Amino acid sequence: MSVMYRPTYSNSWALVIGINQYKHAGSLSYACNDANAISSILKESYEFPAENITVLLDEEATKANIMSCFLKFSNDKVQVDDRILVFYAGHGHTEMGRRGDIGYLVPYDASPEDLSTFIRWDDLTKNSELIRAKHILYIMDSCYSGLAITRSLQPGAVRFLKDMLRRNSRQVLTAGKANEVVADANGPIAGHSIFTGHLLEALQGKAAKSDGIITANGIMSYVYEKVSNDEYSDQTPHFGFLEGDGDFIFKASILDSLKEDEEIDNDYLVEVPAVLHEKRGIDKEEVIEETKEYLTDEKYRIKLDDLVNYELRKVISLLTEENFPVQEHVINQDTFLERLKKYEQTLENVRLITSCIAHWGQDKHLPTINKVLTHLTACNDIGNGTVFWLNLRWYPILLTMYSGGISALARDNYQYLAKILTTKVKASHDNGSREIVLRTIYELKGSHNDPFKTLPEYSRNFVPRSEYIYKTLQPDLDDLLFLGKSYDELFDRFEIFLGLVYVDLNPDNRAWGPVGRFAWKYHRSENIYAQVLKEAELLQEDWPPIKVGLFRGSYQRFKEVATKFEQFFSKIGFY
């Protein structure tokens, strides 16, 4: 079941292990120093309560003690909004298994001849499923392979600070891989290993951004670069996400000024350092790379079509009543959020393909956008069920329209924006057709007072659905297009066109249209709506949206629609 996390930590916990003297293995010099230093800096600089830090040194660090202390995090004392850091300094070991490398920690009492006395890395990661804490960071000053790392961030990635705290994560940073020798001396700080020496310097502030924020990804990036390039080092740290896409936050003073109970969601966009040399290789990234490659040459047209068809077939096979039942009568915050997340995960690849095509596509690729949208809407032919769940089936289509529309605007590709908003799809009650923007908004019962207000994080927002989508799309679109802070304006522009085109095409000739985040900025300095109107007035019939046929290809029609829509949303009462 999905959990709503708060943009803060309720408590902090740590398990810190250092082993110099082994019962049956060779000794190390500075592992205990490393462990004690980590324990101290967590208490002194990062507000980890002393009673919440367990330190196991030498003979205390038996297999039984390590596993017992780790599994204690699964008790009721650890809550969902807590953070946990696990630090280990000692020997690592790798065994070749039938399906790849398997990594092990070597506890104090491990016997080299008996693998059962080692701690398999998977035992820690799999058992983390029992732990409610939203963020767990494993830092291992040892070398081994077999880590199930799914990805690391792209260089230059940006994320919303509070949003990172509202997403779960399991992250790991290790000193090196299986075939590398970890240096136990010659670190930048006397009495510490190379890895932990650079780690301590990162925690002392060298990994902080100009705004003072220190995150796990920032620590990883700093340590990776320093250890990899250290003249005494023959090791390359290994790092990334084991699960989730949040980020363990060490320090972020600016959070104090970002009040959780504000009616308008107030967040802070930060650049998250990432390493140029790490390579991602999961399905999502492969789909993106294939799509971009296929867009570069006409000879790949069939391959692109095959890729789109494959992903659409996969999605359509999942968007069934069996997976997304519409007969359920239980509707609450948990079931609603769970359904949203499930839709988002199911449509992820198709949404990213749409973004790629809308951003880099040419005229000849326009039919592909049409195919994506018409096929997705065709999934919604089920006519009987609970109205709430029937309506929500249009959420992934709206999300795909947002993703493609923002991507098109990032390249001033208004032809694709028009296609995304005006593709004809089957009407709801007859054999005719109507533009997708009309059908989708109608089915979702677009209103500033919508079901997204049931989510605590968005309960006091003026436009909760808009705020939710804003946060949901940002990570993927920034990774894909490197939008940075321009994302905010592009998002508002898309929502402005979404509302204007809806008003223009609405056969009822009503002024009502879907209202987004741009509306509460209307009387502020960042009034994007006014900017759009000025652009249109300056260029009139030469304005790109008019030239591609939006607003019936007429500036006069646009002016009528824009005035009507502005009169509507400016009186809603946001101010």
XYZ file of C-alpha atoms in Angstrom:
575
model
C 0.000 0.000 0.000
C 1.280 3.498 -0.842
C 2.349 5.764 2.010
C 2.242 9.564 2.145
C 5.574 10.776 3.504
C 6.061 14.175 5.105
C 8.757 16.605 3.893
C 10.805 16.151 7.044
C 12.389 13.472 9.213
C 10.734 12.476 12.454
C 13.803 10.627 13.766
C 17.294 9.448 12.770
C 18.961 6.092 13.363
C 22.358 4.587 12.610
C 24.140 1.266 12.775
C 27.914 1.839 12.629
C 30.323 -1.082 12.342
C 34.126 -1.122 12.378
C 36.353 -4.195 12.523
C 40.136 -3.996 12.887
C 40.828 -7.327 14.535
C 39.211 -10.432 13.064
C 38.956 -13.820 14.698
C 40.005 -15.722 11.581
C 40.949 -13.057 8.992
C 43.708 -10.506 8.511
C 43.544 -7.321 10.538
C 42.903 -3.752 9.371
C 44.351 -0.533 10.767
C 41.707 2.159 10.745
C 38.254 0.559 10.494
C 37.410 1.300 14.142
C 38.659 4.882 13.795
C 36.452 5.252 10.735
C 33.394 3.928 12.567
C 33.928 6.151 15.605
C 34.416 9.235 13.418
C 31.225 8.542 11.478
C 29.299 8.071 14.723
C 30.625 11.365 16.079
C 29.848 13.440 12.998
C 26.307 12.057 12.829
C 25.710 13.176 16.425
C 27.512 16.498 16.275
C 26.604 17.749 12.790
C 23.457 15.934 11.706
C 21.278 15.684 14.817
C 21.325 11.902 15.132
C 20.388 11.232 18.783
C 23.213 9.441 20.602
C 20.811 6.804 21.913
C 19.769 5.993 18.339
C 23.296 5.197 17.157
C 24.524 1.642 17.661
C 28.291 1.188 17.311
C 29.743 -2.316 16.959
C 33.541 -2.588 17.089
C 35.789 -5.655 16.652
C 34.511 -8.607 18.708
C 31.096 -6.910 19.118
C 30.594 -7.072 15.351
C 29.650 -10.742 15.107
C 27.256 -11.940 12.448
C 24.530 -12.445 15.037
C 24.984 -8.974 16.543
C 25.070 -7.197 13.201
C 21.902 -8.880 11.947
C 20.152 -8.451 15.281
C 20.917 -4.729 15.437
C 19.899 -4.209 11.826
C 16.591 -6.050 12.195
C 15.762 -4.016 15.293
C 15.023 -1.216 12.844
C 11.925 -3.192 11.875
C 10.340 -2.617 15.291
C 7.671 -0.066 16.137
C 10.178 2.554 17.278
C 11.183 3.274 13.687
C 8.469 5.216 11.869
C 7.784 5.868 8.182
C 9.303 9.368 8.183
C 12.577 8.256 9.760
C 16.009 7.960 8.152
C 18.555 5.201 8.771
C 22.272 5.164 7.978
C 24.221 1.900 7.976
C 28.019 2.263 7.909
C 30.402 -0.675 7.655
C 34.216 -0.593 7.657
C 35.801 -4.009 7.290
C 36.553 -6.767 4.847
C 34.281 -7.487 1.885
C 34.094 -10.675 -0.130
C 32.664 -11.713 -3.500
C 31.677 -15.180 -4.700
C 30.789 -16.065 -8.268
C 27.258 -17.471 -8.407
C 25.416 -19.205 -11.217
C 23.732 -15.914 -12.205
C 26.494 -13.453 -11.334
C 28.558 -12.110 -8.461
C 27.322 -12.316 -4.883
C 28.675 -9.820 -2.372
C 29.311 -10.491 1.327
C 30.293 -8.563 4.432
C 32.847 -10.302 6.659
C 31.824 -10.083 10.334
C 34.299 -10.487 13.202
C 33.631 -14.210 13.678
C 33.502 -15.220 9.996
C 35.411 -18.338 8.991
C 37.046 -18.208 5.531
C 36.182 -21.895 5.007
C 32.495 -21.498 5.902
C 30.460 -19.139 3.700
C 27.482 -19.434 6.043
C 29.383 -17.355 8.606
C 29.492 -14.364 6.225
C 26.675 -11.832 5.795
C 25.249 -11.829 2.302
C 24.597 -8.307 1.041
C 21.101 -9.354 -0.072
C 20.250 -10.174 3.539
C 20.452 -6.486 4.367
C 18.690 -5.144 1.301
C 15.870 -7.689 1.231
C 15.272 -7.326 4.949
C 14.933 -3.584 4.488
C 11.431 -4.398 3.206
C 10.546 -4.989 6.856
C 11.688 -1.499 7.824
C 9.197 1.363 7.573
C 11.733 4.194 7.380
C 11.416 6.009 4.053
C 15.161 6.512 3.599
C 17.996 4.043 4.208
C 21.563 4.801 3.152
C 24.186 2.036 3.194
C 27.821 3.204 3.219
C 30.327 0.366 2.960
C 34.071 0.930 3.277
C 34.820 -2.413 1.667
C 34.887 -3.911 -1.806
C 32.542 -6.461 -3.333
C 30.211 -6.914 -6.264
C 26.686 -8.199 -6.728
C 24.840 -5.021 -5.752
C 21.415 -4.744 -7.384
C 21.849 -1.049 -8.201
C 19.118 0.135 -10.541
C 20.397 3.570 -11.495
C 22.156 6.762 -10.569
C 21.189 10.317 -11.459
C 22.145 12.012 -14.692
C 24.739 14.797 -14.483
C 23.089 18.148 -13.880
C 19.870 16.585 -12.576
C 17.621 18.834 -10.523
C 15.024 17.798 -7.981
C 12.555 19.465 -5.656
C 13.882 19.299 -2.108
C 10.638 18.535 -0.276
C 9.653 16.127 -3.019
C 12.817 14.063 -2.397
C 11.746 13.760 1.226
C 8.305 12.550 0.153
C 9.689 9.654 -1.904
C 11.148 6.499 -0.452
C 14.695 5.381 -1.235
C 17.301 2.727 -0.522
C 20.739 3.999 -1.578
C 24.234 2.555 -1.372
C 27.815 3.765 -1.609
C 30.670 1.244 -1.468
C 34.410 1.817 -1.496
C 35.073 -0.307 -4.563
C 34.202 -3.328 -6.630
C 35.212 -6.954 -6.248
C 38.520 -6.876 -8.103
C 39.824 -3.748 -6.368
C 41.931 -3.387 -3.249
C 40.613 -0.930 -0.677
C 43.343 1.266 0.767
C 43.235 1.196 4.575
C 45.698 4.085 4.882
C 46.993 7.235 3.127
C 43.629 8.935 3.340
C 43.215 12.728 3.287
C 42.642 12.649 7.065
C 45.269 11.001 9.244
C 44.154 7.753 10.867
C 41.462 6.993 8.300
C 41.141 5.039 5.069
C 41.112 6.826 1.720
C 37.402 6.163 1.273
C 36.265 7.202 4.750
C 38.690 10.131 4.801
C 37.031 11.638 1.735
C 33.621 10.657 3.104
C 34.317 12.545 6.343
C 35.438 15.607 4.403
C 32.220 15.419 2.380
C 30.186 15.267 5.588
C 32.194 18.131 7.069
C 30.843 20.355 4.317
C 32.841 19.815 1.147
C 29.902 18.048 -0.508
C 27.538 20.917 0.289
C 26.083 23.007 -2.504
C 26.200 26.805 -2.362
C 22.866 26.711 -0.530
C 24.321 24.436 2.155
C 22.248 21.414 1.196
C 23.933 18.032 1.629
C 22.264 14.956 0.143
C 23.262 11.319 -0.261
C 23.650 11.842 -4.002
C 25.884 14.835 -3.330
C 28.004 12.755 -0.946
C 28.230 9.936 -3.502
C 29.315 12.280 -6.270
C 31.974 13.930 -4.130
C 33.404 10.680 -2.781
C 33.366 9.024 -6.208
C 35.392 11.806 -7.807
C 37.837 12.169 -4.905
C 38.518 8.456 -4.364
C 38.743 7.684 -8.083
C 41.321 10.434 -8.597
C 43.277 10.043 -5.348
C 46.939 9.362 -6.125
C 47.059 6.578 -3.529
C 43.846 4.916 -4.645
C 43.327 1.902 -6.909
C 39.614 1.745 -6.270
C 36.457 3.152 -7.844
C 33.427 3.602 -5.558
C 30.177 1.961 -6.606
C 26.910 3.740 -5.887
C 23.287 4.303 -6.788
C 19.703 3.432 -5.948
C 18.695 -0.011 -4.755
C 15.055 1.051 -4.652
C 12.942 4.191 -4.941
C 13.874 7.653 -6.166
C 13.941 9.847 -3.076
C 17.182 11.073 -1.557
C 18.622 10.765 1.943
C 18.982 14.378 3.132
C 21.820 15.067 5.549
C 21.314 18.814 5.886
C 18.961 21.361 4.335
C 18.464 24.478 6.441
C 16.194 26.012 3.838
C 13.507 23.477 4.775
C 12.737 25.612 7.812
C 11.356 28.312 5.529
C 9.314 25.915 3.375
C 6.187 25.529 5.452
C 4.273 22.308 4.873
C 0.866 23.825 5.550
C 0.997 26.577 2.934
C -1.930 26.652 0.564
C 0.400 27.103 -2.374
C 3.008 24.378 -2.428
C 6.355 26.025 -1.738
C 9.335 23.918 -2.691
C 12.968 24.457 -3.565
C 14.591 23.228 -6.761
C 18.133 21.971 -6.170
C 20.768 20.593 -8.475
C 21.705 17.093 -7.401
C 25.343 16.281 -8.200
C 25.824 13.188 -10.294
C 28.814 11.386 -11.742
C 29.652 11.446 -15.420
C 31.248 8.009 -15.457
C 28.404 5.905 -14.107
C 26.210 4.357 -16.784
C 22.547 3.521 -16.364
C 21.120 0.453 -17.990
C 17.538 -0.304 -17.002
C 14.535 -0.603 -19.276
C 13.443 3.012 -18.998
C 16.811 4.341 -20.102
C 17.039 1.817 -22.928
C 13.637 2.901 -24.239
C 14.717 6.543 -24.190
C 17.987 5.856 -25.994
C 16.313 3.690 -28.630
C 13.641 6.302 -29.271
C 16.188 9.099 -29.679
C 18.293 6.974 -32.008
C 15.302 6.003 -34.158
C 14.293 9.657 -34.529
C 17.611 10.557 -36.151
C 17.203 8.801 -39.508
C 14.417 7.754 -41.846
C 15.903 4.266 -42.053
C 14.823 3.704 -38.445
C 11.172 4.599 -39.081
C 10.007 0.978 -38.924
C 12.066 0.301 -35.807
C 10.499 3.314 -34.108
C 7.065 2.088 -35.092
C 7.885 -1.375 -33.731
C 9.071 0.099 -30.453
C 5.947 2.225 -30.048
C 3.700 -0.704 -30.958
C 5.450 -2.983 -28.491
C 5.168 -0.516 -25.618
C 1.546 0.283 -26.455
C 0.629 -3.398 -26.567
C 2.320 -3.907 -23.220
C 0.446 -0.986 -21.661
C -2.913 -1.974 -23.143
C -2.456 -5.507 -21.802
C -2.013 -4.009 -18.332
C -4.776 -1.395 -18.431
C -7.413 -4.042 -17.848
C -10.181 -4.202 -15.316
C -8.324 -7.055 -13.661
C -5.389 -4.753 -12.856
C -7.426 -1.556 -12.447
C -10.848 -2.676 -11.195
C -13.637 -0.158 -11.627
C -16.220 -1.993 -9.542
C -14.535 -1.292 -6.203
C -16.553 0.767 -3.765
C -13.735 1.499 -1.311
C -12.491 4.985 -2.143
C -10.132 6.677 0.271
C -6.789 8.410 0.358
C -4.813 5.156 0.297
C -6.698 3.475 -2.539
C -6.663 6.681 -4.584
C -2.924 7.231 -4.181
C -2.164 3.577 -4.849
C -4.134 3.715 -8.106
C -2.346 6.924 -9.195
C 1.077 5.410 -8.617
C 0.122 2.244 -10.432
C -1.059 4.207 -13.465
C 2.136 6.267 -13.449
C 4.344 3.200 -13.366
C 2.353 1.402 -16.067
C 2.479 4.343 -18.508
C 6.064 5.393 -17.818
C 7.721 4.126 -21.018
C 4.911 5.273 -23.304
C 4.923 8.688 -21.677
C 8.692 9.028 -22.144
C 8.491 7.918 -25.779
C 5.818 10.574 -26.307
C 8.083 13.195 -24.748
C 11.013 12.213 -26.966
C 8.941 12.354 -30.140
C 7.239 15.636 -29.184
C 10.632 17.218 -28.527
C 12.829 15.792 -31.293
C 10.282 14.535 -33.807
C 9.732 15.823 -37.329
C 6.525 16.226 -39.335
C 6.649 12.599 -40.412
C 6.483 11.468 -36.788
C 3.212 13.276 -36.012
C 1.092 10.164 -36.800
C 2.941 8.335 -34.023
C 1.606 10.811 -31.444
C -1.855 10.283 -32.879
C -1.433 6.513 -32.539
C -0.339 6.737 -28.918
C -3.253 8.922 -27.859
C -5.984 7.115 -29.795
C -4.841 3.688 -28.620
C -4.711 4.797 -24.996
C -8.199 6.270 -25.109
C -9.512 3.086 -26.744
C -8.687 1.259 -23.503
C -11.462 3.150 -21.731
C -14.488 1.524 -23.322
C -15.659 -0.162 -20.110
C -19.002 1.445 -19.376
C -20.097 0.075 -16.009
C -18.540 0.555 -12.625
C -17.934 3.085 -9.886
C -17.933 6.512 -11.507
C -14.845 7.634 -9.582
C -12.692 4.781 -10.907
C -14.164 5.050 -14.396
C -13.202 8.711 -14.532
C -9.728 8.073 -13.150
C -8.910 5.869 -16.146
C -8.296 9.134 -18.017
C -5.566 10.224 -15.615
C -2.704 8.415 -17.439
C -3.884 9.949 -20.716
C -3.816 13.409 -19.176
C -0.356 12.687 -17.769
C 0.858 11.625 -21.232
C -0.587 14.823 -22.736
C 1.203 16.936 -20.126
C 4.488 15.104 -20.675
C 4.329 15.421 -24.451
C 3.016 18.986 -24.403
C 5.707 20.299 -22.057
C 8.365 18.531 -24.139
C 6.988 20.101 -27.322
C 6.985 23.578 -25.770
C 10.581 23.114 -24.627
C 11.482 23.084 -28.336
C 8.808 25.580 -29.468
C 7.264 22.709 -31.400
C 3.693 24.016 -31.627
C 2.711 21.569 -34.333
C 3.171 18.754 -31.828
C 1.424 20.731 -29.103
C -1.588 21.111 -31.398
C -1.579 17.386 -32.172
C -1.411 16.509 -28.475
C -4.366 18.735 -27.625
C -6.615 18.242 -30.638
C -6.217 14.617 -31.755
C -9.717 13.283 -32.415
C -10.835 10.362 -30.253
C -14.106 8.532 -29.845
C -16.828 10.537 -28.123
C -18.306 9.178 -24.924
C -21.977 8.614 -25.836
C -22.189 8.235 -29.612
C -20.269 7.042 -32.626
C -18.785 10.446 -33.313
C -15.456 11.874 -32.254
C -14.200 14.898 -30.379
C -10.851 16.422 -29.519
C -8.911 14.574 -26.856
C -8.605 17.660 -24.633
C -12.408 17.885 -24.424
C -12.932 14.204 -23.763
C -10.157 13.849 -21.197
C -11.016 16.925 -19.141
C -14.710 16.094 -19.267
C -14.124 12.538 -18.039
C -11.870 13.682 -15.226
C -14.470 16.253 -14.143
C -11.855 19.006 -14.246
C -12.153 21.411 -11.363
C -9.884 23.211 -8.948
C -11.717 21.297 -6.214
C -10.925 17.738 -7.279
C -10.147 14.339 -5.693
C -6.478 15.276 -5.328
C -7.536 17.400 -2.353
C -8.008 14.149 -0.442
C -4.215 13.737 -0.402
C -2.899 15.403 2.785
C 0.093 16.945 1.045
C -2.230 18.713 -1.417
C -5.297 19.236 0.720
C -4.784 22.985 1.042
C -3.564 23.687 -2.482
C -5.799 25.764 -4.712
C -5.177 23.482 -7.697
C -4.147 20.136 -6.169
C -4.249 18.067 -9.361
C -2.025 20.590 -11.099
C 0.411 20.676 -8.165
C 0.517 16.878 -8.022
C 1.232 16.470 -11.745
C 3.824 19.260 -11.536
C 5.804 17.266 -8.969
C 5.202 13.879 -10.577
C 6.540 14.756 -14.034
C 9.498 16.916 -13.063
C 12.164 14.239 -12.374
C 11.699 12.351 -15.635
C 11.375 15.446 -17.808
C 14.430 17.032 -16.260
C 16.485 13.867 -16.751
C 15.303 13.646 -20.343
C 15.490 17.292 -21.462
C 17.637 19.041 -18.813
C 14.970 21.689 -18.236
C 16.272 22.978 -14.924
C 14.340 25.944 -13.614
C 12.647 26.505 -16.978
C 10.402 23.562 -16.096
C 8.216 25.834 -13.996
C 7.418 28.198 -16.862
C 7.008 25.392 -19.422
C 4.561 23.617 -17.146
C 2.499 26.798 -16.719
C 2.524 27.469 -20.456
C 1.212 24.012 -21.214
C -1.605 24.400 -18.700
C -2.493 27.780 -20.188
C -2.809 26.238 -23.656
C -4.707 23.284 -22.181
C -7.294 25.684 -20.735
C -7.460 27.996 -23.750
C -7.858 25.187 -26.276
C -10.543 23.597 -24.111
C -12.507 26.861 -24.027
C -12.022 27.354 -27.764
C -13.269 23.875 -28.701
C -16.038 23.506 -26.122
C -19.285 23.259 -28.101
C -21.197 24.705 -25.136
C -19.411 28.024 -25.700
C -18.702 28.319 -21.981
C -15.830 30.277 -20.451
C -14.950 27.408 -18.117
C -11.660 25.627 -18.671
C -9.218 23.591 -16.565
C -7.255 25.885 -14.275
C -3.664 25.183 -13.257
C -0.861 26.661 -11.207
C -0.630 29.684 -13.494
C -3.903 31.006 -12.082
C -2.670 31.722 -8.563
C 0.268 33.594 -10.112
C -2.059 35.859 -12.073
C -1.593 38.894 -9.815
C 2.086 38.230 -9.229
C 5.281 39.194 -11.000
C 5.531 35.746 -12.605
C 2.229 36.132 -14.488
C 2.873 33.725 -17.365
C -0.632 34.224 -18.726
C 0.125 37.901 -19.403
C 3.349 36.929 -21.173
C 1.473 34.573 -23.505
C -1.055 37.304 -24.339
C 1.727 39.795 -25.115
C 3.461 37.325 -27.433
C 0.206 36.744 -29.301
C -0.536 40.454 -29.575
C 2.947 41.176 -30.909
C 2.890 38.506 -33.640
C -0.853 38.074 -34.204
C -1.362 35.933 -37.344
C 2.353 35.056 -37.332
C 2.210 33.693 -33.786
C 3.270 29.995 -34.006
C 0.155 28.586 -32.255
C -2.030 30.449 -34.768
C 0.107 29.339 -37.713
C -0.317 25.647 -36.824
C -4.106 26.060 -36.734
C -4.920 26.442 -33.048
C -7.804 28.848 -32.317
C -9.052 28.271 -35.867
C -5.919 29.931 -37.201
C -7.201 33.346 -36.123
C -5.634 35.828 -33.711
C -9.025 37.456 -33.259
C -10.489 34.133 -32.163
C -7.586 33.621 -29.746
C -8.167 37.090 -28.260
C -11.860 36.332 -27.699
C -11.076 32.983 -26.070
C -8.240 34.376 -23.928
C -10.399 37.242 -22.648
C -13.267 34.913 -21.824
C -10.985 32.414 -20.010
C -9.185 35.171 -18.106
C -12.469 36.592 -16.872
C -13.350 33.136 -15.565
C -10.215 32.146 -13.661
C -9.368 35.632 -12.387
C -12.598 35.620 -10.349
C -12.267 32.187 -8.749
C -10.892 33.622 -5.528
C -7.265 32.555 -5.246
C -6.197 35.869 -3.805
